[in-house]
Short mmCIF file of C-alpha atoms in Angstrom, two decimals:
data_model
loop_
_atom_site.label_atom_id
_atom_site.label_comp_id
_atom_site.label_asym_id
_atom_site.label_seq_id
_atom_site.Cartn_x
_atom_site.Cartn_y
_atom_site.Cartn_z
CA MET I 900 -60.52 126.68 2.35
CA LEU I 901 -57.13 127.77 1.06
CA PHE I 902 -56.46 124.22 -0.13
CA HIS I 903 -59.82 123.91 -1.87
CA PHE I 904 -59.78 127.37 -3.44
CA PHE I 905 -56.18 127.46 -4.67
CA SER I 906 -54.86 123.90 -4.99
CA ARG I 907 -57.44 121.09 -4.83
CA TYR I 908 -58.93 121.79 -8.26
CA ALA I 909 -55.74 122.65 -10.08
CA THR I 910 -53.59 120.08 -11.84
CA PRO I 911 -52.28 117.58 -10.82
CA PHE I 912 -54.96 117.17 -8.11
CA ASN I 913 -57.69 117.54 -10.75
CA HIS I 914 -57.49 116.37 -14.36
CA VAL I 915 -58.30 119.92 -15.51
CA SER I 916 -58.07 123.13 -13.50
CA LEU I 917 -61.41 124.63 -12.44
CA TYR I 918 -59.72 127.91 -11.53
CA PRO I 919 -59.59 130.74 -14.11
CA TYR I 920 -56.08 131.42 -12.79
CA LYS I 921 -55.09 127.74 -13.37
CA ASP I 922 -52.31 126.80 -10.94
CA LYS I 923 -50.90 130.31 -10.56
CA TYR I 924 -51.64 130.41 -6.82
CA ASN I 925 -51.11 126.75 -6.05
CA PHE I 926 -49.28 127.43 -2.78
CA PHE I 927 -51.43 125.27 -0.51
CA ALA I 928 -50.94 121.75 -1.84
CA TYR I 929 -50.50 120.38 1.69
CA GLY I 930 -53.57 122.11 3.03
CA ASN I 931 -55.41 118.79 3.21
CA VAL I 932 -53.50 118.19 6.45
CA GLY I 933 -56.15 120.50 7.90
CA VAL I 934 -58.51 117.51 7.96
CA GLU I 935 -56.12 115.66 10.26
CA PHE I 936 -56.02 118.72 12.53
CA PHE I 937 -59.82 118.70 12.54
CA PHE I 938 -59.89 115.02 13.58
CA MET I 939 -57.53 115.71 16.47
CA ILE I 940 -59.69 118.62 17.63
CA SER I 941 -62.69 116.31 17.41
CA GLY I 942 -61.02 113.76 19.69
CA PHE I 943 -60.28 116.55 22.17
CA VAL I 944 -63.85 117.93 22.12
CA ILE I 945 -65.69 114.60 22.13
CA PHE I 946 -64.06 113.35 25.33
CA PHE I 947 -65.01 116.66 26.96
CA THR I 948 -68.58 116.22 25.68
CA LEU I 949 -68.78 112.63 26.94
CA GLU I 950 -67.77 113.72 30.43
CA LYS I 951 -70.52 116.34 30.45
CA THR I 952 -73.24 113.99 29.14
CA LEU I 953 -75.26 111.65 31.34
CA ASN I 954 -75.81 108.66 29.05
CA PHE I 955 -75.38 107.15 25.59
CA LEU I 956 -78.80 108.25 24.28
CA THR I 957 -78.37 111.85 25.41
CA PHE I 958 -74.93 111.99 23.82
CA TRP I 959 -76.35 110.91 20.47
CA LYS I 960 -79.25 113.33 20.75
CA LYS I 961 -76.70 116.13 21.22
CA ARG I 962 -74.67 114.94 18.24
CA ILE I 963 -77.75 114.76 16.01
CA ILE I 964 -78.88 118.23 17.11
CA ARG I 965 -75.42 119.55 16.35
CA LEU I 966 -74.93 117.84 12.99
CA PHE I 967 -78.23 117.13 11.28
CA PRO I 968 -80.06 120.50 10.93
CA SER I 969 -77.05 122.27 9.42
CA MET I 970 -76.36 119.30 7.15
CA LEU I 971 -79.96 119.44 5.90
CA VAL I 972 -79.79 123.20 5.24
CA ALA I 973 -76.34 123.06 3.60
CA THR I 974 -77.24 120.07 1.43
CA LEU I 975 -80.42 121.72 0.15
CA ILE I 976 -78.60 125.00 -0.51
CA THR I 977 -75.85 123.18 -2.42
CA PHE I 978 -78.39 121.22 -4.47
CA LEU I 979 -80.43 124.32 -5.39
CA VAL I 980 -77.39 126.46 -6.20
CA PHE I 981 -76.04 123.84 -8.58
CA ARG I 982 -79.38 123.11 -10.20
CA ILE I 983 -79.78 126.82 -10.95
CA PHE I 984 -76.26 128.01 -11.74
CA ASP I 985 -74.08 125.04 -12.73
CA ASP I 986 -74.97 124.80 -16.42
CA THR I 987 -71.62 123.23 -17.34
CA LEU I 988 -71.87 120.44 -14.74
CA ILE I 989 -68.53 121.03 -13.07
CA PHE I 990 -69.90 118.98 -10.12
CA PRO I 991 -72.55 116.59 -11.54
CA ASP I 992 -73.05 114.89 -8.18
CA SER I 993 -74.34 118.14 -6.69
CA HIS I 994 -77.33 117.96 -9.07
CA ARG I 995 -78.69 114.57 -7.99
CA ILE I 996 -81.63 114.30 -5.59
CA ALA I 997 -80.58 110.79 -4.56
CA ASN I 998 -77.32 112.20 -3.21
CA ILE I 999 -79.32 114.43 -0.86
CA LEU I 1000 -81.03 111.47 0.76
CA THR I 1001 -77.85 109.48 1.37
CA ARG I 1002 -76.02 112.52 2.71
CA LEU I 1003 -78.59 113.04 5.42
CA THR I 1004 -77.69 109.62 6.84
CA PHE I 1005 -73.98 110.64 7.12
CA ILE I 1006 -73.09 107.17 5.81
CA LYS I 1007 -70.52 106.79 3.06
CA PRO I 1008 -72.35 106.55 -0.31
CA ILE I 1009 -70.27 103.60 -1.49
CA ILE I 1010 -71.84 101.51 1.30
CA PHE I 1011 -75.31 102.14 -0.15
CA ASN I 1012 -74.00 101.25 -3.60
CA HIS I 1013 -72.61 97.96 -2.33
CA PHE I 1014 -75.44 96.71 -0.14
CA PHE I 1015 -78.37 97.90 -2.25
CA HIS I 1016 -76.81 97.13 -5.65
CA LEU I 1017 -77.87 100.49 -7.05
CA ARG I 1018 -77.76 100.98 -10.80
CA ALA I 1019 -76.64 104.60 -10.57
CA ASP I 1020 -73.78 105.04 -8.12
CA LEU I 1021 -74.46 107.47 -5.30
CA ASN I 1022 -71.81 109.97 -4.32
CA TYR I 1023 -71.20 112.94 -2.04
CA ILE I 1024 -73.22 116.01 -2.99
CA ASN I 1025 -70.27 118.02 -1.71
CA GLY I 1026 -66.72 116.67 -1.85
CA SER I 1027 -65.69 117.67 1.66
CA TYR I 1028 -68.47 115.65 3.29
CA TRP I 1029 -66.35 112.47 3.19
CA SER I 1030 -64.77 113.36 6.54
CA LEU I 1031 -68.07 113.12 8.42
CA TRP I 1032 -68.21 109.33 8.07
CA PRO I 1033 -64.99 108.74 10.03
CA GLU I 1034 -66.39 111.20 12.61
CA ILE I 1035 -69.61 109.22 13.02
CA GLN I 1036 -67.68 105.98 13.40
CA PHE I 1037 -65.45 107.59 16.03
CA TYR I 1038 -68.47 108.92 17.95
CA PHE I 1039 -69.92 105.42 18.12
CA PHE I 1040 -66.62 103.77 19.09
CA ALA I 1041 -65.82 106.32 21.80
CA SER I 1042 -69.34 106.64 23.22
CA ALA I 1043 -69.85 102.87 23.38
CA LEU I 1044 -66.61 102.38 25.34
CA TYR I 1045 -67.28 105.37 27.57
CA TYR I 1046 -70.77 104.41 28.70
CA ILE I 1047 -69.84 100.75 29.16
CA ASN I 1048 -67.22 101.75 31.73
CA LYS I 1049 -66.77 105.46 32.43
CA LYS I 1050 -64.14 104.99 35.13
CA ASN I 1051 -61.75 103.02 32.91
CA PHE I 1052 -62.69 104.63 29.61
CA PHE I 1053 -59.26 105.96 28.71
CA ARG I 1054 -57.52 102.70 29.59
CA ASN I 1055 -59.99 100.68 27.53
CA PHE I 1056 -59.97 103.17 24.66
CA SER I 1057 -56.18 103.48 24.41
CA ILE I 1058 -55.61 99.72 24.58
CA SER I 1059 -58.30 99.09 21.95
CA ALA I 1060 -57.01 101.85 19.69
CA ILE I 1061 -53.36 100.74 19.89
CA PHE I 1062 -54.35 97.12 19.25
CA LEU I 1063 -56.50 98.01 16.22
CA ILE I 1064 -53.86 100.34 14.79
CA CYS I 1065 -51.12 97.70 15.11
CA VAL I 1066 -53.27 94.94 13.60
CA ASP I 1067 -54.26 97.27 10.74
CA TYR I 1068 -50.63 98.16 10.10
CA VAL I 1069 -49.59 94.51 9.91
CA LEU I 1070 -52.52 93.34 7.78
CA LYS I 1071 -52.07 96.13 5.25
CA ARG I 1072 -48.37 95.35 4.85
CA ILE I 1073 -48.27 91.56 4.89
CA ASP I 1074 -48.63 91.41 1.13
CA THR I 1075 -46.87 94.65 0.10
CA ASP I 1076 -43.88 94.51 2.49
CA HIS I 1077 -43.79 90.69 2.90
CA ILE I 1078 -44.03 90.90 6.69
CA PHE I 1079 -43.46 87.46 8.29
CA ASN I 1080 -42.71 86.18 4.75
CA SER I 1081 -46.37 85.30 4.35
CA HIS I 1082 -49.51 86.40 2.52
CA LEU I 1083 -53.12 86.83 3.52
CA PRO I 1084 -55.58 84.48 1.83
CA LEU I 1085 -56.95 86.31 -1.20
CA GLY I 1086 -60.53 86.35 0.10
CA LEU I 1087 -59.52 87.77 3.50
CA SER I 1088 -57.22 90.34 1.90
CA LYS I 1089 -60.00 91.53 -0.41
CA PHE I 1090 -62.53 91.63 2.43
CA TYR I 1091 -60.22 93.68 4.63
CA GLU I 1092 -59.31 96.06 1.81
CA ILE I 1093 -62.95 96.77 0.99
CA PHE I 1094 -64.78 96.62 4.32
CA ILE I 1095 -62.09 98.06 6.61
CA GLY I 1096 -60.01 100.06 4.15
CA GLN I 1097 -62.93 101.65 2.30
CA TYR I 1098 -66.31 101.15 3.95
CA PHE I 1099 -65.70 101.20 7.69
CA ASN I 1100 -62.46 103.15 7.66
CA LEU I 1101 -62.22 104.51 11.20
CA ILE I 1102 -58.92 102.72 11.85
CA SER I 1103 -57.18 104.82 9.18
CA PHE I 1104 -57.91 107.95 11.21
CA LEU I 1105 -57.96 106.48 14.71
CA PRO I 1106 -54.43 107.69 15.63
CA LEU I 1107 -55.57 111.28 15.06
CA PHE I 1108 -58.76 111.01 17.12
CA SER I 1109 -56.83 109.17 19.84
CA ALA I 1110 -54.14 111.82 20.01
CA GLY I 1111 -56.88 114.41 20.48
CA ILE I 1112 -58.28 112.45 23.43
CA CYS I 1113 -54.82 112.29 25.01
CA PHE I 1114 -54.33 116.02 24.53
CA TYR I 1115 -57.67 116.63 26.25
CA LEU I 1116 -56.51 114.65 29.28
CA LEU I 1117 -53.26 116.63 29.42
CA TYR I 1118 -55.30 119.82 29.25
CA LYS I 1119 -57.69 118.63 31.96
CA HIS I 1120 -54.89 117.69 34.33
CA LYS I 1121 -53.08 120.98 33.66
CA THR I 1122 -56.28 122.92 34.41
CA LEU I 1123 -56.70 121.00 37.69
CA ASN I 1124 -52.98 121.40 38.51
CA GLU I 1125 -52.58 117.63 38.47
CA LYS I 1126 -49.58 115.76 37.13
CA SER I 1127 -50.33 113.76 34.00
CA ALA I 1128 -49.58 110.06 34.43
CA LEU I 1129 -47.43 107.91 32.18
CA SER I 1130 -50.63 106.05 31.30
CA ILE I 1131 -51.56 109.17 29.30
CA LYS I 1132 -48.15 110.22 28.03
CA LEU I 1133 -47.13 106.82 26.68
CA PRO I 1134 -50.26 106.30 24.53
CA LEU I 1135 -49.93 109.90 23.30
CA ALA I 1136 -46.30 109.25 22.35
CA PHE I 1137 -47.37 106.12 20.46
CA PHE I 1138 -50.09 107.95 18.52
CA LEU I 1139 -47.87 110.93 17.64
CA ILE I 1140 -44.95 108.74 16.56
CA TYR I 1141 -47.26 106.58 14.47
CA ILE I 1142 -48.75 109.64 12.77
CA ILE I 1143 -45.29 110.96 11.93
CA TYR I 1144 -44.02 107.53 10.85
CA THR I 1145 -46.88 106.96 8.43
CA ALA I 1146 -46.80 110.45 6.91
CA THR I 1147 -46.36 110.43 3.16
CA THR I 1148 -43.71 113.15 2.80
CA PHE I 1149 -41.23 115.16 4.85
CA GLN I 1150 -43.34 118.29 4.23
CA VAL I 1151 -46.34 116.59 5.82
CA ASP I 1152 -44.14 115.63 8.79
CA ILE I 1153 -43.28 119.30 9.27
CA LEU I 1154 -46.96 120.24 9.20
CA TYR I 1155 -47.75 117.54 11.75
CA PHE I 1156 -45.04 118.91 14.05
CA ILE I 1157 -46.64 122.34 13.77
CA VAL I 1158 -50.07 120.89 14.61
CA PHE I 1159 -48.69 119.00 17.62
CA SER I 1160 -46.90 122.14 18.77
CA LEU I 1161 -50.15 124.11 18.65
CA PHE I 1162 -51.81 121.57 20.94
CA PHE I 1163 -48.93 121.62 23.42
CA CYS I 1164 -48.87 125.41 23.29
CA PHE I 1165 -52.62 125.56 23.94
CA ILE I 1166 -52.21 123.29 26.97
CA TYR I 1167 -49.01 124.59 28.56
CA PHE I 1168 -48.56 128.12 27.16
CA PRO I 1169 -52.10 129.40 26.45
CA GLU I 1170 -50.96 133.01 26.76
CA LYS I 1171 -49.11 132.55 23.46
CA LEU I 1172 -52.43 131.92 21.70
CA LEU I 1173 -54.47 134.78 23.15
CA ILE I 1174 -55.22 135.95 19.62
CA LEU I 1175 -57.63 133.01 19.39
CA ASN I 1176 -59.82 134.75 21.97
CA ASN I 1177 -60.57 137.50 19.46
CA LYS I 1178 -64.37 137.88 19.11
CA LEU I 1179 -64.30 137.52 15.33
CA ILE I 1180 -62.16 134.37 15.48
CA VAL I 1181 -64.48 132.90 18.11
CA LYS I 1182 -67.49 133.61 15.87
CA ILE I 1183 -65.75 131.95 12.93
CA GLY I 1184 -64.99 128.97 15.14
CA VAL I 1185 -68.63 128.65 16.19
CA ALA I 1186 -69.73 128.91 12.54
CA SER I 1187 -67.00 126.58 11.26
CA TYR I 1188 -69.24 123.52 10.87
CA PHE I 1189 -71.66 125.26 8.54
CA LEU I 1190 -68.74 126.89 6.73
CA TYR I 1191 -67.22 123.46 6.23
CA LEU I 1192 -70.54 122.20 4.82
CA ILE I 1193 -71.09 124.94 2.24
CA HIS I 1194 -67.69 126.25 1.21
CA GLU I 1195 -66.14 123.73 -1.19
CA ASN I 1196 -68.43 123.14 -4.15
CA ILE I 1197 -70.29 126.45 -3.93
CA GLY I 1198 -67.03 128.37 -3.54
CA ILE I 1199 -65.46 126.63 -6.52
CA LEU I 1200 -68.58 127.31 -8.60
CA ILE I 1201 -68.38 131.05 -7.81
CA ILE I 1202 -64.67 131.14 -8.62
CA ASN I 1203 -65.16 129.15 -11.83
CA LYS I 1204 -68.05 131.32 -13.04
CA LEU I 1205 -66.90 134.78 -11.99
CA GLY I 1206 -63.16 134.52 -11.46
CA GLY I 1207 -62.42 135.13 -15.13
CA PHE I 1208 -63.68 138.71 -14.79
CA PHE I 1209 -61.03 139.38 -12.15
CA THR I 1210 -58.08 137.56 -13.72
CA PRO I 1211 -55.41 140.14 -12.81
CA PHE I 1212 -56.64 139.96 -9.22
CA GLY I 1213 -57.34 136.26 -8.94
CA MET I 1214 -56.06 135.85 -5.40
CA ALA I 1215 -57.88 138.94 -4.13
CA PHE I 1216 -61.14 137.77 -5.73
CA THR I 1217 -60.81 134.29 -4.22
CA ILE I 1218 -60.12 135.72 -0.78
CA SER I 1219 -63.24 137.86 -1.16
CA VAL I 1220 -65.22 134.68 -1.92
CA MET I 1221 -63.81 133.13 1.25
CA LEU I 1222 -64.83 136.18 3.29
CA PHE I 1223 -68.31 136.08 1.74
CA LEU I 1224 -68.80 132.43 2.73
CA ILE I 1225 -67.45 133.10 6.23
CA LEU I 1226 -69.95 135.97 6.58
CA ILE I 1227 -72.84 133.77 5.40
CA SER I 1228 -71.81 131.07 7.88
CA ILE I 1229 -71.63 133.52 10.80
CA ILE I 1230 -75.05 134.95 9.93
CA TYR I 1231 -76.54 131.44 9.74
CA SER I 1232 -74.90 130.48 13.04
CA GLU I 1233 -76.10 133.61 14.86
CA THR I 1234 -79.63 133.82 13.47
CA ILE I 1235 -80.67 130.20 12.84
CA GLU I 1236 -78.35 127.52 14.22
CA LYS I 1237 -78.12 128.74 17.81
CA LYS I 1238 -81.86 129.27 18.16
CA LEU I 1239 -82.72 125.98 16.49
CA SER I 1240 -80.21 124.11 18.63
CA ALA I 1241 -81.60 125.64 21.82
CA TYR I 1242 -85.15 124.76 20.78
CA LEU I 1243 -84.29 121.13 19.95
CA LYS I 1244 -82.31 120.64 23.16
CA LYS I 1245 -85.19 122.02 25.19
CA HIS I 1246 -87.68 119.59 23.66
CA LEU I 1247 -85.52 116.51 23.07
CA ILE I 1248 -83.14 116.44 26.03
CA PRO I 1249 -84.61 116.23 29.57
#
């Protein structure tokens, strides 16, 4: 939220600042690393969920119950808010009905544009929704491997992930870095760039999901007072080193080190993170999915429309917008999401 509300829509990230305070509070330019943190948490949680779920179909029922109702509600809210209040079209894609329909599939809009040859390009109704497509691909990849062979899941997953990551690294650099003093055929290069680099882009984020899975195994073994094997530590070392190696800047490296340290602290020194057990923080965590779905475009619209009236107190006003959206998300989670989820699980999952 800090990245979106103070940096993402200021220059140079955006061609023109959407904030009344311009780039005055642009202190969070590296806040997009939060998405990487989210992917690692997802890897951690999904392995836990797989172990607690009987079969492939039940796993996907749980994922749909978790993701779809809130996506439907948030998408409709975003569409209605922008149709009513966004008279200057700061986010034109939030006005289009067609973008609602594609968003409910969780599939990247560009895939629809390519395969259906649509005249009017579809896009995300809310900018932050792009990260759900890598999630869906990861769910399929992990669940397929898990239910094919539960006993050897981690072995099969880590070998597959390392192989795909290495192949991706080489193929993306054959032409740019002249690896092996050779070039990919133009057709193959274009195919890989479009279908793997853009459309089905799980591999770009696979090191992060994989690291999360490794951290979960460390946590599980620590909880059971078991010693973690090299078969876990070595893949984790590979994924962490690769993440650091491919980081774009030194500042991003530092943020990655902080993220890794938080995971290790959570596993081996949980008493240092007792603050996370605070009831309010737990409630925010539970409501975080809906908050993620509604905060970006709606929050920017509120700031853009009303922030000018609070110019001397731009940061305080923006923080108040954040608190307002957090409150809305907690209320939704407590009054609607939990009850709806319980109802759907009761009727859809034996």
